[in-house]
Coordinates of C-alpha atoms in Angstrom, one line a residue:
Chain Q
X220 CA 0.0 0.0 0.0
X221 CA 1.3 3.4 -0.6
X222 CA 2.0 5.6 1.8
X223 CA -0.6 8.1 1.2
X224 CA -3.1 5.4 1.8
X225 CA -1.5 4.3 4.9
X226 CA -3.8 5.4 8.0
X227 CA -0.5 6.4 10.0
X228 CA 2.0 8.7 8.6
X229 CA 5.5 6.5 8.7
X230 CA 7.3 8.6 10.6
X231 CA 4.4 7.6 13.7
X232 CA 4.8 4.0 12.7
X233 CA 8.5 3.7 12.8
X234 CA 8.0 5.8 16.2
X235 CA 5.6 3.3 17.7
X236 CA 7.7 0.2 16.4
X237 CA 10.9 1.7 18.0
X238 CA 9.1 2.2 20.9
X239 CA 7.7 -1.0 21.9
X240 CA 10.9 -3.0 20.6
X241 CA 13.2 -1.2 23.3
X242 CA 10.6 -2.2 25.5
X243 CA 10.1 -5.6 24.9
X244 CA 13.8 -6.1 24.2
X245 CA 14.7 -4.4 27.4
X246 CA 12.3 -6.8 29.6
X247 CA 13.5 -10.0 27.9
X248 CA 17.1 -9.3 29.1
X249 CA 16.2 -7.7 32.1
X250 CA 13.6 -11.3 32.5
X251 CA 16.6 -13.3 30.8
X252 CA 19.1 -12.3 33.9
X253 CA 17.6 -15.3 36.2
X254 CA 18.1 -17.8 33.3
X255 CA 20.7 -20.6 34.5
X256 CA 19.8 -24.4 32.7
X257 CA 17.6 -24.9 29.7
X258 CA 15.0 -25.8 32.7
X259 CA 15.3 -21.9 33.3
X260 CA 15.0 -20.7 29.7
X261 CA 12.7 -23.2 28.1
X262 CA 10.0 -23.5 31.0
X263 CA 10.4 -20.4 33.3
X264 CA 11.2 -22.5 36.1
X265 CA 8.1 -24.1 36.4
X266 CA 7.0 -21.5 38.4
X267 CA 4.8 -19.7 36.8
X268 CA 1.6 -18.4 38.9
X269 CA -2.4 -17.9 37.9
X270 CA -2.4 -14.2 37.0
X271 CA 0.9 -14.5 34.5
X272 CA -0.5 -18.3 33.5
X273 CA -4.1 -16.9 32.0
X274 CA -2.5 -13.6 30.6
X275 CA -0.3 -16.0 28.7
X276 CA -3.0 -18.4 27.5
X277 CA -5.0 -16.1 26.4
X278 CA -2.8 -13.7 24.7
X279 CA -0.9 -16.2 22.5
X280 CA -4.6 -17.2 21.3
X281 CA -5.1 -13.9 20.5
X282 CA -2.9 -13.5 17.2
X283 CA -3.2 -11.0 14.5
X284 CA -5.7 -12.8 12.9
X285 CA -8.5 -12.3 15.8
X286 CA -8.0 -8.8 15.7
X287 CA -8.2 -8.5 11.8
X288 CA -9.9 -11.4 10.8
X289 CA -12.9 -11.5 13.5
X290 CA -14.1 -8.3 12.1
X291 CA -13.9 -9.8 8.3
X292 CA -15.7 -13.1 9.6
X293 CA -18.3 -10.5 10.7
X294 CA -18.8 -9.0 7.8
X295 CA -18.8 -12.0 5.4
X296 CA -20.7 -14.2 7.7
X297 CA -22.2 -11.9 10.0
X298 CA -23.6 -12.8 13.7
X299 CA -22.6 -16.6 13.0
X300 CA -18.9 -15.6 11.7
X301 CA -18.2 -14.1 15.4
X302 CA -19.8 -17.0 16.7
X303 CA -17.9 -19.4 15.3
X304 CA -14.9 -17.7 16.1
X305 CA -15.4 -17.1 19.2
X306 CA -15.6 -21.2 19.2
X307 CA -12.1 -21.2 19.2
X308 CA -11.9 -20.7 22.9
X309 CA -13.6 -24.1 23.3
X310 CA -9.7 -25.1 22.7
X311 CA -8.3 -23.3 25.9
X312 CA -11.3 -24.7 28.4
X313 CA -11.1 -28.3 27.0
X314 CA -7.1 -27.9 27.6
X315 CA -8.0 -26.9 30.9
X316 CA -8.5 -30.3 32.2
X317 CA -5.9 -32.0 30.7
X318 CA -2.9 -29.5 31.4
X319 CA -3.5 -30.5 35.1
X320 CA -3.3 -34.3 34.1
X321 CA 0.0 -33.5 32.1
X322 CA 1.4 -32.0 35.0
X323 CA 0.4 -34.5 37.4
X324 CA 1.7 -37.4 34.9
X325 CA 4.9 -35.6 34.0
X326 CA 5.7 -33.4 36.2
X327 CA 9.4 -33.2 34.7
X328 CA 8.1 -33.0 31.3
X329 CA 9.6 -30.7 28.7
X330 CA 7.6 -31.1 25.4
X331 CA 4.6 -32.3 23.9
X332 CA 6.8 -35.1 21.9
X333 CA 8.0 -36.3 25.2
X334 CA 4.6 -37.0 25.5
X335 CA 4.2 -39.4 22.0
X336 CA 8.0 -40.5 22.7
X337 CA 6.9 -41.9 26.2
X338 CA 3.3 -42.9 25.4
X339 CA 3.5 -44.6 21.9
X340 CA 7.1 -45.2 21.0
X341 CA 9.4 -43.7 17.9
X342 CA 7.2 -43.9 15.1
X343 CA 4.0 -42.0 16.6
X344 CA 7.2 -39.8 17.5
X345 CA 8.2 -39.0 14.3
X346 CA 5.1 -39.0 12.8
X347 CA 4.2 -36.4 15.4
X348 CA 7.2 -34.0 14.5
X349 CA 6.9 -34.0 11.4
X350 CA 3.0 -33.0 11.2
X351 CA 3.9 -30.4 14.2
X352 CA 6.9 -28.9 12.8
X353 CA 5.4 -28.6 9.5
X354 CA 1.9 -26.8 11.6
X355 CA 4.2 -24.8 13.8
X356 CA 6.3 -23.2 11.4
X357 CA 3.6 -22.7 8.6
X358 CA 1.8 -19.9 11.4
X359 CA 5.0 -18.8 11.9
X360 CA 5.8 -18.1 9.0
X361 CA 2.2 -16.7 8.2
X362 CA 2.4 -14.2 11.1
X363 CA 5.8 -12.7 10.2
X364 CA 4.2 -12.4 6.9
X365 CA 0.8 -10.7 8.3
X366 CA 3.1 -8.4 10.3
X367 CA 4.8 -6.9 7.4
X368 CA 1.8 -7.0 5.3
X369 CA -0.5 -5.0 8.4
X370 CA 3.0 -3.0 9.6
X371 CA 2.6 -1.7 5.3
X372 CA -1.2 -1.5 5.5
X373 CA -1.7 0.7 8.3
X374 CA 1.8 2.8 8.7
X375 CA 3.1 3.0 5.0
X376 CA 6.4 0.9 6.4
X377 CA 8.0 -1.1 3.6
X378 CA 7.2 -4.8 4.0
X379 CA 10.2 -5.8 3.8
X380 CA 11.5 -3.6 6.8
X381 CA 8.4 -4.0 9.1
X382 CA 8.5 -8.0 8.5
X383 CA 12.4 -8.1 9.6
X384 CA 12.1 -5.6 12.3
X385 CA 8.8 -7.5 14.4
X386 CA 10.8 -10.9 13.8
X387 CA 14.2 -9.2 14.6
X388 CA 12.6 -8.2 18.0
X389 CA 10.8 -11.4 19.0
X390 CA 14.0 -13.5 18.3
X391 CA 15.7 -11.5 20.5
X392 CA 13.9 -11.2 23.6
X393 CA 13.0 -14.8 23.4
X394 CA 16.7 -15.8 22.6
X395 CA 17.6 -13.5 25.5
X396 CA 14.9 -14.4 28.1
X397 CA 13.5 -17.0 27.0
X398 CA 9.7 -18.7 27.9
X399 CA 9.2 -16.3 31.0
X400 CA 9.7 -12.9 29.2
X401 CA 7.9 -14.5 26.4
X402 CA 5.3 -15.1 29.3
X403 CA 6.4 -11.5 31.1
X404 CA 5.5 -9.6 27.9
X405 CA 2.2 -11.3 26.8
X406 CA 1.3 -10.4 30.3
X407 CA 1.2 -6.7 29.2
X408 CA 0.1 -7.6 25.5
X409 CA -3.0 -9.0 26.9
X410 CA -3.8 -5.6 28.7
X411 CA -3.2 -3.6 25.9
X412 CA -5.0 -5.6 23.5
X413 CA -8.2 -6.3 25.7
X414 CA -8.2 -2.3 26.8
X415 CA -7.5 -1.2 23.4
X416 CA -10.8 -3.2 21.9
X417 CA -12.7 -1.9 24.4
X418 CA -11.7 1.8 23.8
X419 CA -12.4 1.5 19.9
X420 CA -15.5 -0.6 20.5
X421 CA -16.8 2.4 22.9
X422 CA -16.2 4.8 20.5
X423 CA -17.8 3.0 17.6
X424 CA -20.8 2.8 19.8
X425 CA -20.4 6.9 20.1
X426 CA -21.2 7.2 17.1
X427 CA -23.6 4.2 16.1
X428 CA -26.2 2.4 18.2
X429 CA -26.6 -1.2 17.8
X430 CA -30.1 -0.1 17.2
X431 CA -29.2 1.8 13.8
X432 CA -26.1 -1.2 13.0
X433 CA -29.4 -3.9 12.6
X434 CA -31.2 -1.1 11.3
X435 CA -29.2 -0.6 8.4
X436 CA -28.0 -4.6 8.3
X437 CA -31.4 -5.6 8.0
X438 CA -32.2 -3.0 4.9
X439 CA -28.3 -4.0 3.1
X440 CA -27.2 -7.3 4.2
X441 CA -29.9 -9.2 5.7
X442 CA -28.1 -12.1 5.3
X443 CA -25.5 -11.3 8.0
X444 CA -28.3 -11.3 10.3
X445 CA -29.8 -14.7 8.9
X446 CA -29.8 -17.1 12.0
X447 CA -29.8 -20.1 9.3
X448 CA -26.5 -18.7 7.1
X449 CA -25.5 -22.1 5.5
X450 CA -21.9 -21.3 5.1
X451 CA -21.5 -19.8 8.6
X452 CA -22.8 -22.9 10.2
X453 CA -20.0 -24.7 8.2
X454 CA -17.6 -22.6 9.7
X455 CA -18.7 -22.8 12.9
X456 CA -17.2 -27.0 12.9
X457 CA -14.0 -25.8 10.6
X458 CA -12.9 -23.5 13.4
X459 CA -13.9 -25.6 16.6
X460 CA -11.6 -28.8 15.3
X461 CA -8.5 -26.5 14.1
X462 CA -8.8 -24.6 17.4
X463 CA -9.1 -28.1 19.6
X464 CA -6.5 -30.2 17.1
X465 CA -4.3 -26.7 17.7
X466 CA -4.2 -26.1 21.4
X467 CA -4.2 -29.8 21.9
X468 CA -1.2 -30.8 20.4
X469 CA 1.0 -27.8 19.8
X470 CA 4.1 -27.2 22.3
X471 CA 3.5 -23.5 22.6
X472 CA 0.6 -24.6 25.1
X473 CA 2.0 -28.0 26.8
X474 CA 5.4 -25.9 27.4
X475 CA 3.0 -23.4 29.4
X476 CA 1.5 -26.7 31.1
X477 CA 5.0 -27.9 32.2
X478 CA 5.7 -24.4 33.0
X479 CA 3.1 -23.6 35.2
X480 CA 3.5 -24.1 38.8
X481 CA 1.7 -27.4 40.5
X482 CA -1.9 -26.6 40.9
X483 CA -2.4 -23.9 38.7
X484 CA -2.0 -25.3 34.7
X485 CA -6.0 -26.2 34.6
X486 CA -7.3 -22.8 36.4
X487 CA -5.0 -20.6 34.1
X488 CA -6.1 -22.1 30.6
X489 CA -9.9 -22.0 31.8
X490 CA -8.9 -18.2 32.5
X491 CA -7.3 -17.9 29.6
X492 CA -10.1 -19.1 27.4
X493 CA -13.1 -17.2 29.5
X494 CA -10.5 -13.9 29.0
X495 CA -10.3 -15.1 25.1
X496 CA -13.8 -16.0 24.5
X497 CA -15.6 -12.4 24.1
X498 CA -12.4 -10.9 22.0
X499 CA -14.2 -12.2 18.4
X500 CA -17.1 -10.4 19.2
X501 CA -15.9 -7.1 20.9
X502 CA -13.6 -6.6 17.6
X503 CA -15.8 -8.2 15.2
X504 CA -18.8 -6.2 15.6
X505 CA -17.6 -3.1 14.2
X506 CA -16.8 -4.8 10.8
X507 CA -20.8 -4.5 10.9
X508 CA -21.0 -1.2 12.1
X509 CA -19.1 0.1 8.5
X510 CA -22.7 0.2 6.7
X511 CA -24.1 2.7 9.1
X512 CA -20.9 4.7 9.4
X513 CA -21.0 5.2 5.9
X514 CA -17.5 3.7 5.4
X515 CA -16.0 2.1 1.9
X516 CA -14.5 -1.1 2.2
X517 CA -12.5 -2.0 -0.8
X518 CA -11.1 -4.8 1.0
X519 CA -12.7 -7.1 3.7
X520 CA -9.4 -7.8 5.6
X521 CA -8.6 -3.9 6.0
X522 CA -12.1 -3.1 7.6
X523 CA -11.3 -3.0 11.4
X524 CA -8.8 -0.8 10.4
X525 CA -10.8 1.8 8.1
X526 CA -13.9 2.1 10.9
X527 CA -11.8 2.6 13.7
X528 CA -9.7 5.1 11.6
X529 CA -13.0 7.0 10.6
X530 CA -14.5 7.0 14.1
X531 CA -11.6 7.8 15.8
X532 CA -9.3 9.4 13.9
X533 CA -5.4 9.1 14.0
X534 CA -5.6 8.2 17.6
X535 CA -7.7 5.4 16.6
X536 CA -5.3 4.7 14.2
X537 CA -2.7 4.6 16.5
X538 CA -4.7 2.2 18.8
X539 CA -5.3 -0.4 15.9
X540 CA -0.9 -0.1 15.3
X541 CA -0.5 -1.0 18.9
X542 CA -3.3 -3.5 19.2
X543 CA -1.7 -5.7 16.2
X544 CA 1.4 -5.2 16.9
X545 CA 1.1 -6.9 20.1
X546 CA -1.1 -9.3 19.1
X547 CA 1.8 -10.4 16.6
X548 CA 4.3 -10.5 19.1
X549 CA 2.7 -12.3 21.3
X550 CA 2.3 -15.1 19.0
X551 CA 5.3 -14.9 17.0
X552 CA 7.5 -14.8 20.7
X553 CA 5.0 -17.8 21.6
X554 CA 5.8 -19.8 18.4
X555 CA 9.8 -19.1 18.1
X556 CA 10.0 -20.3 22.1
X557 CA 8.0 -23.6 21.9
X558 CA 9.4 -24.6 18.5
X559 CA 12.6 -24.0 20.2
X560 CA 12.5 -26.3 22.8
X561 CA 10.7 -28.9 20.6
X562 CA 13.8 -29.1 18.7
X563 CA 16.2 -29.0 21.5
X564 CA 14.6 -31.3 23.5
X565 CA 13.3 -33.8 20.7
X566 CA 16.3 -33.7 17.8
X567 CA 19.3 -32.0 19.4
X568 CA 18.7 -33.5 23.0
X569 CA 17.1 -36.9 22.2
X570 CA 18.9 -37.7 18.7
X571 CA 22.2 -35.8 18.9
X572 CA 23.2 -35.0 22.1
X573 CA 22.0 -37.5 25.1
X574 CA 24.7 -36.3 27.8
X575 CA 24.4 -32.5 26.9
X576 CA 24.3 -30.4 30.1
X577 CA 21.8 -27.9 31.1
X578 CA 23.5 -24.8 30.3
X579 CA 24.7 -26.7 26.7
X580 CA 20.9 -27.1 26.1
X581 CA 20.8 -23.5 27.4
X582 CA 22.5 -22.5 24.5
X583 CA 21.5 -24.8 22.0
X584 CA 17.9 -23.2 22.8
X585 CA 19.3 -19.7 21.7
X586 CA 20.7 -20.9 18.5
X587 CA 17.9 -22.6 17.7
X588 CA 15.7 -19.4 17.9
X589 CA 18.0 -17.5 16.1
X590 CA 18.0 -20.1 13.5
X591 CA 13.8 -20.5 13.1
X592 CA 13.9 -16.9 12.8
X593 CA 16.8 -17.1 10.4
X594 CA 14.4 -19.5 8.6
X595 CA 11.3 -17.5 8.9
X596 CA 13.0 -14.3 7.3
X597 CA 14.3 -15.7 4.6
X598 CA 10.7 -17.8 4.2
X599 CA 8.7 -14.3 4.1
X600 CA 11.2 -12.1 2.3
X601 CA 10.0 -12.8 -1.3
X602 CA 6.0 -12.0 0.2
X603 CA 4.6 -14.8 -1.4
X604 CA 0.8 -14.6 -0.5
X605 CA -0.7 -17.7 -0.7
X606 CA 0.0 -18.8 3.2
X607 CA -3.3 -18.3 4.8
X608 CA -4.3 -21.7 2.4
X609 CA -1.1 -23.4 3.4
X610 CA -2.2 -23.1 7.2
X611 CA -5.9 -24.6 6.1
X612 CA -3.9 -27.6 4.2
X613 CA -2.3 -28.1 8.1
X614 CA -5.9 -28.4 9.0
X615 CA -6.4 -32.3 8.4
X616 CA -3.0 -32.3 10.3
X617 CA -3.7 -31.3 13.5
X618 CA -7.5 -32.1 13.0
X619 CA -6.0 -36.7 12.9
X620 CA -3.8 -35.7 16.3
X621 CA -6.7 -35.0 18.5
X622 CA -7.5 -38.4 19.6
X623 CA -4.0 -39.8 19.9
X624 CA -4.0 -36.8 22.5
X625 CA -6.8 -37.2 24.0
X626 CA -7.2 -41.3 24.4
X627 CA -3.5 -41.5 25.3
X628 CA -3.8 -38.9 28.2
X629 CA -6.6 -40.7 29.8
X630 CA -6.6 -44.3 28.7
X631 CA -4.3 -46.7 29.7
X632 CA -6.0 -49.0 26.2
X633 CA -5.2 -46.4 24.1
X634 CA -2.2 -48.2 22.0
X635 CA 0.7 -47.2 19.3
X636 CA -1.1 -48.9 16.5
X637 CA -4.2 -46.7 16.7
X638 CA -2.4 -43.2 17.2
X639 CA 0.2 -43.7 14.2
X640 CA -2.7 -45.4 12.2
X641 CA -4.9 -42.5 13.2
X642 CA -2.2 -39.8 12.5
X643 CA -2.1 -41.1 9.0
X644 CA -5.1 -42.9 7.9
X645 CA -6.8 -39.0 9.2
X646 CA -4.5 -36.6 7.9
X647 CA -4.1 -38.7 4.4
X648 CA -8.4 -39.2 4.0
X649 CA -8.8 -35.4 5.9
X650 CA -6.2 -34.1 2.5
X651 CA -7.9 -36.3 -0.2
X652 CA -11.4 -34.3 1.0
X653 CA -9.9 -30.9 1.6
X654 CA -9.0 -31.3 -2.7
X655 CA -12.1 -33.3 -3.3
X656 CA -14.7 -31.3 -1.7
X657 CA -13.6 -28.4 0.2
X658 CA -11.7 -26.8 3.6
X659 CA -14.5 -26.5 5.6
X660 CA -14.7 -30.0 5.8
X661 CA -11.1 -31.5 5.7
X662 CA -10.3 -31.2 9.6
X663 CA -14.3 -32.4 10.8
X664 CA -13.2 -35.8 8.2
X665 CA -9.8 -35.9 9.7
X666 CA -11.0 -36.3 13.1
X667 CA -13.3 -38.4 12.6
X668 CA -11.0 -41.3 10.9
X669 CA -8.9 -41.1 13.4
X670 CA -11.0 -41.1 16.3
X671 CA -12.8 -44.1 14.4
X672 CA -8.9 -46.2 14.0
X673 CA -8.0 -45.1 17.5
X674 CA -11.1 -46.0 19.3
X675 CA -11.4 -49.6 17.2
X676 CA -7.6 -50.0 17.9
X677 CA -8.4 -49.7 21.6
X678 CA -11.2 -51.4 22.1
X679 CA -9.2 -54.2 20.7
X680 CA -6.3 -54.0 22.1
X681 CA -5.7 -56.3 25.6
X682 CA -2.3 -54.0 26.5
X683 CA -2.8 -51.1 29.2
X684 CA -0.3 -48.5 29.6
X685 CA 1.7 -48.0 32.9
X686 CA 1.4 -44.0 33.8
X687 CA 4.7 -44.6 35.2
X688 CA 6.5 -44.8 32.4
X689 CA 5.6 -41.2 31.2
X690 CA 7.3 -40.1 34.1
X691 CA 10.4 -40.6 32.5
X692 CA 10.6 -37.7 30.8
X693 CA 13.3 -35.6 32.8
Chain U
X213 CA -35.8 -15.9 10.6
X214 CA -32.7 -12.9 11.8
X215 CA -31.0 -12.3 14.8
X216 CA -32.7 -9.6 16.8
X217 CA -31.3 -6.0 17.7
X218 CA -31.9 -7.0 21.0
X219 CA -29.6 -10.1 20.7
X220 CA -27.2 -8.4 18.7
X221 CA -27.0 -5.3 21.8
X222 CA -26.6 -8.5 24.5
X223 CA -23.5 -9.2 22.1
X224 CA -22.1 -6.2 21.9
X225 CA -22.4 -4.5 25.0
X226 CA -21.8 -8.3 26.6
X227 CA -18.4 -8.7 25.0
X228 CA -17.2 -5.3 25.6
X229 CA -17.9 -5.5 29.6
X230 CA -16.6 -9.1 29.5
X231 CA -13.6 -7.6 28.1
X232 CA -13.2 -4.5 30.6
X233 CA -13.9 -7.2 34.2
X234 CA -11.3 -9.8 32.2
X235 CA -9.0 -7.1 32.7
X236 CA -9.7 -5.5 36.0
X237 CA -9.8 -8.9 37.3
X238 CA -6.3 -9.6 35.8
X239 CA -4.8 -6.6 37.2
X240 CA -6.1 -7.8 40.5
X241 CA -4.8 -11.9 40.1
X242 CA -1.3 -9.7 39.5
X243 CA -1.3 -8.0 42.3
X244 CA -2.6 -10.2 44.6
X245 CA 0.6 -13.1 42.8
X246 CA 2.6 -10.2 43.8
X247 CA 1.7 -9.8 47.8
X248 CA 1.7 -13.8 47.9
X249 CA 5.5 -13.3 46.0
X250 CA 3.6 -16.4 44.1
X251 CA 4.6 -14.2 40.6
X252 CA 6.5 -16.9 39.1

């Protein structure tokens, strides 16, 4: 976008960029200081209590795309396109319950592979990596991408610059302080975002009732009021089973279950997704309010943006900088520090290195995140724009690992055979029906073959798992 | 059959002071973590 169409004149955006990277830069080293053993970097101690435990949960949930994409949801799919994203919480609360578990089986847990190493053996293992890694760096990739594209959008910044500086700035406060000033600075991310969406969503309502919003809905898109909207029902089940296969699997949230001090893991995700759960619709609703405000939108992505900028003015623009900026970082921080570990602890530790000490891993850790970043910059420097579809394709991915999660946490029947036969025999079928018929219905089919394989594979099976073992993971 | 005003104001107005209590009430979890030196 050129600059005359940015919202923010660049000189502002550059301002506000500096700004908040001294300051998140200056608390990861100042955060990084306590950091002794990869114990230290990778899981904060394990110390981490309630208040800084929801903040967390909820703010790496909270990613650029709920602040941009809840309002265009809203204004393709109206009511129902807040709804279902606001189903996306049902990811944290269902974690809930099983962080506590994972903390009470393995208490000297590092990573979410530990977890298929111990439970179902190498092969589940690899299979496991490779689907995660593949997921993992796909959003990371996506949001480093987002940031430049949003950083250019609203500010005029070059792509190219604002991509490399956001990423430049989460690699080093996470190299520098690790999980707890990733944890440390979503803290303050959350308050900024939640406080920011409420300011803008208080002004919108300034200067348009709800009243005169359905007013003018109901006369020039009835449909987004339609309580039978065929496609938003559809998206309603797409969202629920990406957000559960997600938060289920991913290491960004069973690192903050291993991080969490005993006790509080299950209280601070249920937190974490009540804190989440109103976000969709606080941000999303103005995307409906652009009818009666009388403002253009020549592209659904940008309109957040353009109705906050009309109602508010610069400041408003200024607020929508600093709300996506954050909600970037505290994703992209999130992302970088649990694909880390993954790698430390599964490849370098478990493949490479068995005897390495704790401050060796300590600095492996680093590396590593300097490397993914490394990765990511070089990934998003050409801007190609076709990621968002990538991250569906991981749909089926995630979608075939929520029953190997699930069944192995809590069932001592639940066996190898079923979770690698379920990994593949659902992410291969989930695929073949993404092409075949469609997105919306690849990660509902992939979860259903597996939980189908899995569930037969149990019910068959005369082995039962001893808990024990998974406390092996130290 | 639509989605009333009514509903739509419960949404609204709903989300935006769940929002404002999610974040008093964080402010407050912080501070009391901070008295109990239960921070992290």
């Amino acid at each position: 976008m050129s600059v005359e169409q940015a919202l923010l004149p660049p000189w502002l955006g550059w301002t506000l960029l500096l700004g908040f990277s001294v300051l998140w830069i200056g608390l990861g080293v100042y955060w990084g200081r306590r950091n002794k053993s990869f114990e230290d970097h990778a899981l904060a101690g394990r110390n981490i209590g309630l208040a800084l435990g929801s903040a967390t949960a909820a703010a790496t949930w909270i990613t650029s795309n709920t602040t941009m994409l809840a309002p265009q949801m809203a204004l393709q799919l109206g009511v129902w396109g807040m709804l279902a994203y606001s189903t996306a919480s049902l990811g944290l609360f269902l974690f809930a319950p099983m962080a506590g578990r994972i903390r009470q089986l393995m208490p000297t847990g590092y990573t979410s592979g530990d977890f298929f190493r111990l439970r179902y053996g190498r092969v589940a293992w690899g299979i496991f990596l490779a689907f995660t890694l593949f997921y993992s760096l796909t959003w990371l990739v996506s949001m480093a991408m987002a940031g430049g594209i949003l950083l250019n959008t609203l500010s005029g910044i070059p792509y190219g610059w604002g991509m490399s500086v956001i990423l430049a700035v989460c690699v080093a406060y996470t190299m520098r302080g690790g999980l707890g000033a990733v944890i440390g600075t979503d803290f303050i991310q959350s308050l900024i975002i939640i406080i920011g969406i409420v300011v803008v969503g208080i002004a919108v309502l300034a200067h348009v009732g709800v009243e005169e919003i359905h007013a003018n809905l109901s006369r020039e898109r009835p449909e987004l009021l339609n309580v039978l909207f065929p496609a938003a029902l559809m998206a309603i089940f797409n969202n629920l089973l990406f957000g559960l296969g997600e938060v289920f699997h991913n290491n960004v949230w069973w690192s903050r279950a291993f991080a969490f001090r005993e006790g509080v893991a299950g209280k601070a995700f249920a937190l974490g997704g009540l804190i989440w759960f109103p976000i969709p619709f606080a941000a999303g609703f103005i995307a409906l309010a652009s009818g009666a405000l009388d403002v253009p939108v020549p592209s659904a992505d940008m309109v957040g943006p353009l109705v906050v900028a009309k109602v508010l003015g610069l400041g408003g623009a200024v607020g929508i900088f600093v709300i996506v900026f954050c909600s970037l970082a505290s994703s992209i921080d999130s992302l970088l520090a649990a694909t880390s570990d993954l790698l430390t602890e599964d490849v370098y530790r478990r493949l490479l290195r068995p005897s390495a000490s704790p401050e060796t891993l300590k600095a492996s850790a680093q590396w590593i995140t300097l490397g993914l970043g490394l990765f990511t910059w070089l990934v998003c420097l050409p801007r190609i724009g076709t990621l968002a579809s990538v991250l569906f394709f991981a749909g089926p991915l995630v979608g075939a690992m929520i029953w190997p999660i699930v069944t192995g946490l809590y069932w001592r029947r639940a066996t190898p055979t079923g979770a690698v036969g379920g990994m593949l025999l659902g992410a291969g079928i989930g695929l073949v029906s993404y092409f075949a018929i469609g997105f919306y219905v690849a990660s509902l089919v992939a979860t259903a073959v597996s939980m189908v394989w899995v569930l037969a594979c149990a019910l068959l099976s005369r082995s039962r798992f001893d808990w024990s073992q998974l406390r092996e993971a130290s | 059959m639509t989605f009333s005003s009514s509903f739509l104001a419960l949404l609204v107005y709903g989300s935006l002071g769940w929002c404002m209590f999610t974040a008093l009430g964080l402010a407050a979890l912080l501070i009391r973590d901070i008295r109990r030196g239960e921070i992290w």
